[in-house]
Coordinates of C-alpha atoms and ligand atoms in Angstrom, one line a residue:
M1 CA -1.6 21.3 7.9
A2 CA -5.1 20.2 9.0
P3 CA -5.8 16.4 8.7
I4 CA -7.6 15.4 5.5
I5 CA -9.5 12.7 7.4
E6 CA -10.5 12.7 11.1
V7 CA -12.1 9.7 12.6
Q8 CA -13.5 9.8 16.2
N9 CA -14.9 6.8 18.0
L10 CA -15.7 4.8 14.9
N11 CA -17.7 1.6 15.6
V12 CA -18.8 -0.6 12.7
W13 CA -21.3 -3.4 12.7
F14 CA -22.3 -5.9 10.0
G15 CA -25.7 -7.1 11.2
K16 CA -25.1 -7.9 14.9
S17 CA -21.4 -8.4 14.7
R18 CA -19.3 -5.5 15.9
I19 CA -16.3 -5.4 13.5
L20 CA -14.5 -2.2 14.4
K21 CA -14.2 -1.0 18.0
N22 CA -13.9 2.7 18.9
L23 CA -11.3 3.7 16.3
S24 CA -9.9 7.3 16.5
F25 CA -7.2 8.5 14.1
D26 CA -6.3 11.3 11.7
I27 CA -4.9 11.0 8.2
E28 CA -2.4 13.7 7.3
P29 CA -2.4 15.0 3.8
K30 CA 0.3 14.1 1.3
Q31 CA 1.6 11.2 3.4
V32 CA 1.4 7.5 3.0
T33 CA -0.5 5.8 5.8
A34 CA -0.5 2.0 6.0
F35 CA -2.9 -0.1 8.0
I36 CA -1.3 -3.4 8.9
G37 CA -2.6 -6.4 10.8
P38 CA -3.4 -10.1 10.3
S39 CA -6.3 -11.3 8.1
N40 CA -9.8 -10.5 9.4
C41 CA -8.6 -7.8 11.8
G42 CA -10.8 -5.2 10.0
K43 CA -8.4 -3.5 7.6
T44 CA -10.7 -3.6 4.6
T45 CA -13.6 -2.5 6.7
V46 CA -11.7 0.6 7.8
I47 CA -10.8 1.7 4.4
R48 CA -14.2 0.9 2.9
S49 CA -15.7 3.2 5.6
L50 CA -13.5 6.0 4.4
N51 CA -15.0 6.2 0.9
R52 CA -18.5 5.0 1.6
L53 CA -18.2 1.8 -0.2
N54 CA -20.0 0.2 2.7
D55 CA -23.1 2.2 1.8
L56 CA -23.8 -0.6 -0.7
Q57 CA -23.9 -3.2 2.1
A58 CA -27.5 -3.4 3.6
D59 CA -26.4 -4.7 7.0
Y60 CA -23.6 -2.1 7.5
R61 CA -24.0 0.4 10.3
H62 CA -21.6 2.7 12.1
T63 CA -21.5 5.2 14.9
G64 CA -18.9 7.9 15.5
E65 CA -17.6 10.6 13.2
I66 CA -15.7 10.6 10.0
L67 CA -14.7 14.0 8.7
F68 CA -13.3 14.6 5.2
N69 CA -11.7 18.0 5.0
G70 CA -13.5 19.0 8.2
K71 CA -17.0 18.0 6.9
E72 CA -19.1 14.9 7.8
L73 CA -18.3 12.3 5.1
Y74 CA -21.6 10.6 5.5
S75 CA -23.7 13.8 5.3
N76 CA -26.5 13.6 2.7
K77 CA -25.0 16.5 0.9
N78 CA -22.1 14.3 -0.3
R79 CA -23.1 12.2 -3.3
A80 CA -21.5 8.8 -3.2
S81 CA -20.3 9.1 -6.8
E82 CA -18.5 12.4 -5.9
I83 CA -16.9 10.8 -2.9
A84 CA -15.8 7.9 -5.0
R85 CA -14.0 10.3 -7.3
K86 CA -12.3 12.3 -4.6
I87 CA -11.5 9.3 -2.4
S88 CA -10.6 6.7 -5.0
M89 CA -10.1 3.0 -4.3
V90 CA -7.7 0.6 -6.1
F91 CA -8.5 -3.0 -5.4
E92 CA -6.3 -6.1 -5.0
K93 CA -7.3 -7.4 -8.4
P94 CA -7.1 -4.9 -11.3
I95 CA -10.6 -4.2 -12.5
L96 CA -10.6 -2.6 -16.0
F97 CA -13.4 -1.6 -18.3
K98 CA -13.7 -3.6 -21.5
K99 CA -12.3 -0.7 -23.5
S100 CA -9.0 0.4 -24.8
I101 CA -6.1 1.5 -22.6
Y102 CA -6.8 5.1 -23.7
E103 CA -10.5 4.9 -22.9
N104 CA -9.9 3.4 -19.5
V105 CA -8.1 6.5 -18.5
A106 CA -10.0 9.1 -20.6
Y107 CA -13.2 8.0 -18.9
S108 CA -12.1 9.5 -15.6
V109 CA -11.3 12.8 -17.3
R110 CA -14.7 13.0 -18.9
I111 CA -16.5 12.4 -15.6
R112 CA -14.8 15.5 -14.4
G113 CA -16.7 17.3 -17.2
R114 CA -13.7 17.9 -19.4
R115 CA -14.5 17.4 -23.0
Q116 CA -11.7 19.0 -25.0
M117 CA -9.8 16.3 -26.9
S118 CA -6.4 17.9 -26.5
L119 CA -6.9 18.3 -22.8
I120 CA -8.1 14.7 -22.4
N121 CA -5.1 13.4 -24.4
N122 CA -2.7 15.4 -22.3
I123 CA -4.1 14.1 -19.0
V124 CA -4.1 10.5 -20.3
D125 CA -0.5 10.7 -21.3
E126 CA 0.5 12.4 -18.1
C127 CA -1.3 9.8 -15.9
L128 CA 0.3 6.9 -17.8
M129 CA 3.7 8.5 -17.2
K130 CA 3.1 9.1 -13.5
V131 CA 2.4 5.3 -13.1
Q132 CA 5.5 4.4 -15.1
L133 CA 3.4 2.7 -17.8
W134 CA 3.8 5.1 -20.6
N135 CA 6.8 3.5 -22.3
D136 CA 5.1 0.1 -22.3
V137 CA 1.8 1.3 -23.9
K138 CA 2.5 4.5 -25.9
D139 CA 2.2 2.7 -29.2
K140 CA -0.8 0.6 -28.1
L141 CA -3.1 3.2 -26.5
H142 CA -6.1 2.1 -28.6
T143 CA -5.8 -1.6 -28.0
D144 CA -7.5 -3.7 -25.4
P145 CA -5.5 -3.9 -22.1
N146 CA -5.8 -7.7 -21.9
F147 CA -2.2 -8.2 -23.1
L148 CA -0.8 -6.4 -20.1
S149 CA 0.6 -8.2 -17.1
I150 CA -1.3 -8.1 -13.9
G151 CA 1.1 -5.5 -12.5
Q152 CA 0.7 -3.4 -15.6
Q153 CA -3.1 -3.7 -15.3
Q154 CA -2.8 -2.5 -11.8
Q155 CA -0.7 0.5 -13.0
L156 CA -3.4 1.3 -15.5
C157 CA -6.0 1.2 -12.7
I158 CA -3.9 3.7 -10.8
A159 CA -3.6 5.9 -13.9
R160 CA -7.4 5.8 -14.3
A161 CA -7.9 6.7 -10.6
L162 CA -5.4 9.6 -11.0
A163 CA -7.1 11.0 -14.0
A164 CA -10.2 11.7 -11.9
D165 CA -8.0 14.1 -9.9
P166 CA -8.6 12.4 -6.5
E167 CA -7.6 13.9 -3.1
I168 CA -7.0 10.5 -1.6
L169 CA -6.0 7.2 -3.2
I170 CA -6.8 4.1 -1.2
F171 CA -5.2 0.7 -1.9
D172 CA -6.4 -2.6 -0.5
E173 CA -3.6 -5.2 -0.5
P174 CA -2.3 -3.8 -3.8
C175 CA 0.5 -6.2 -4.2
A176 CA -1.3 -9.4 -3.4
Q177 CA -1.6 -10.4 -7.0
L178 CA 1.8 -9.1 -8.1
D179 CA 5.0 -11.1 -8.5
A180 CA 8.2 -10.2 -6.8
T181 CA 9.6 -8.3 -9.7
E182 CA 6.5 -6.1 -10.0
T183 CA 6.3 -5.1 -6.3
P184 CA 9.3 -2.7 -6.2
K185 CA 7.9 -0.8 -9.2
F186 CA 4.6 -0.5 -7.4
E187 CA 6.4 0.8 -4.3
S188 CA 8.3 3.4 -6.3
I189 CA 5.1 4.6 -7.9
L190 CA 3.5 5.0 -4.5
Q191 CA 6.4 7.1 -3.2
S192 CA 6.3 9.4 -6.2
L193 CA 2.5 9.9 -6.0
K194 CA 2.5 11.2 -2.5
Q195 CA 3.6 14.7 -3.6
Q196 CA 0.3 14.9 -5.4
V197 CA -2.2 12.9 -3.4
T198 CA -2.8 11.4 0.1
I199 CA -2.3 7.7 0.1
I200 CA -3.8 5.1 2.4
F201 CA -3.0 1.5 1.9
V202 CA -3.7 -1.8 3.6
T203 CA -1.3 -4.6 3.6
N204 CA -0.4 -7.8 5.5
K205 CA 3.2 -7.4 4.3
R206 CA 4.8 -5.9 7.3
R207 CA 8.1 -5.1 5.5
Q208 CA 6.3 -3.4 2.7
A209 CA 4.6 -1.1 5.2
A210 CA 7.9 -0.4 6.8
R211 CA 9.5 0.5 3.5
V212 CA 6.8 2.6 2.0
S213 CA 4.7 4.3 4.6
D214 CA 5.2 7.5 6.7
V215 CA 2.6 6.5 9.3
A216 CA 1.5 3.0 10.2
G217 CA -1.5 1.8 12.2
F218 CA -1.7 -1.7 13.6
L219 CA -5.2 -3.2 13.7
Y220 CA -6.0 -6.3 15.7
N221 CA -9.3 -7.9 16.3
G222 CA -11.2 -4.7 15.2
E223 CA -9.2 -2.4 17.4
L224 CA -6.6 0.1 16.4
V225 CA -4.0 -0.9 18.8
E226 CA -1.5 1.8 17.9
I227 CA -0.9 4.4 15.1
G228 CA 2.2 6.6 14.7
K229 CA 5.2 7.3 12.7
T230 CA 6.2 4.2 10.8
E231 CA 9.7 4.1 12.3
Q232 CA 8.4 4.3 15.8
I233 CA 5.8 1.6 15.2
F234 CA 8.4 -0.7 13.8
T235 CA 11.3 0.1 16.2
T236 CA 9.8 1.2 19.5
P237 CA 6.1 0.2 19.6
T238 CA 4.3 1.0 22.9
D239 CA 2.0 -2.0 22.9
T240 CA 3.3 -5.5 23.2
R241 CA 0.7 -6.7 20.6
T242 CA 2.2 -4.3 18.1
E243 CA 5.7 -5.5 19.0
N244 CA 4.7 -9.1 18.6
Y245 CA 3.2 -8.4 15.2
V246 CA 6.0 -6.3 13.7
T247 CA 8.6 -8.8 14.9
G248 CA 6.6 -11.7 13.3
R249 CA 5.6 -13.4 16.6
L250 CA 1.9 -12.7 16.0
G251 CA -0.3 -13.1 12.9
Ligands
ADP1 N1 -20.0 -7.7 4.5 C1 -19.7 -8.4 5.7 N2 -20.7 -9.0 6.4 C2 -20.4 -9.6 7.6 N3 -19.1 -9.7 8.1 C3 -18.1 -9.1 7.4 C4 -18.4 -8.4 6.1 N4 -17.2 -7.9 5.7 C5 -16.3 -8.3 6.6 N5 -16.8 -9.0 7.6 C6 -16.1 -9.5 8.8 O1 -15.4 -8.5 9.4 C7 -14.2 -8.9 9.9 C8 -13.1 -8.0 9.3 O2 -13.0 -8.2 7.9 P1 -12.1 -7.4 7.0 O3 -12.3 -5.9 7.3 O4 -12.3 -7.8 5.6 O5 -10.6 -7.8 7.5 P2 -9.2 -7.7 6.8 O6 -9.3 -6.8 5.6 O7 -8.3 -7.2 7.8 O8 -8.9 -9.2 6.4 C9 -14.0 -10.3 9.5 O9 -14.3 -11.1 10.6 C10 -15.0 -10.5 8.4 O10 -15.5 -11.8 8.4
MG2 MG1 -9.0 -7.2 3.6

């Protein structure tokens, strides 16, 4: 299968600081790709470049090529709102609308232009099931999501993203706010979703990347030191910096 994202010689600047240095990599469809590396190495900047969230940042500039399904992601033909729907981002802290659980998810169905109530209801139910939240909320769909735990709120954010029918789901440190009991559930959701959607996530939890990803890329100081099959990166890395990081000697 052709890569869903192709990045060639990506350099990113914020003002005069060069943050990313000559990154080249492909993202394969229906796989889980993890970017790992210590704080401030550029993980968030990479994934924000992949869904044009950096457009909002006045001093952002990049050179190089980012293709999404073979077409220039930053072409003027792509509307940022459409990109945000197809390449959806779930943040570290769950950010929900001040609306009911149902409305949080139904919103994403409506922005796809679907208006039929029975269809919206079906998609809402289905997305809540896919994120393993259905049993917890099925009797409370029309209440405010405030009573949910942080982990459940994160599940609801994922359901809302799925309801927009994205091609890629991107997660930035998705478990940073979760407690130890919520993390395994998140990891199982991630695994089950990859049949439907391409997943990219960023983490500074090495073992989580080792457990969940198919492909792992190690970033250090704005450089993509190495990217490859997760097993290879964690067992036989080619670069000593990668080896030092995955074994815990670095970062
Ligand atoms: N909006 C910004 N303006 C200026 N510098 C930034 C901005 N965002 C990030 N940086 C800098 O870019 C570097 C990489 O940051 P980031 O991508 O957030 O790293 P990570 O997610 O790996 O912690 C850091 O040195 C950070 O200070
Ligand atoms: Mg970050």
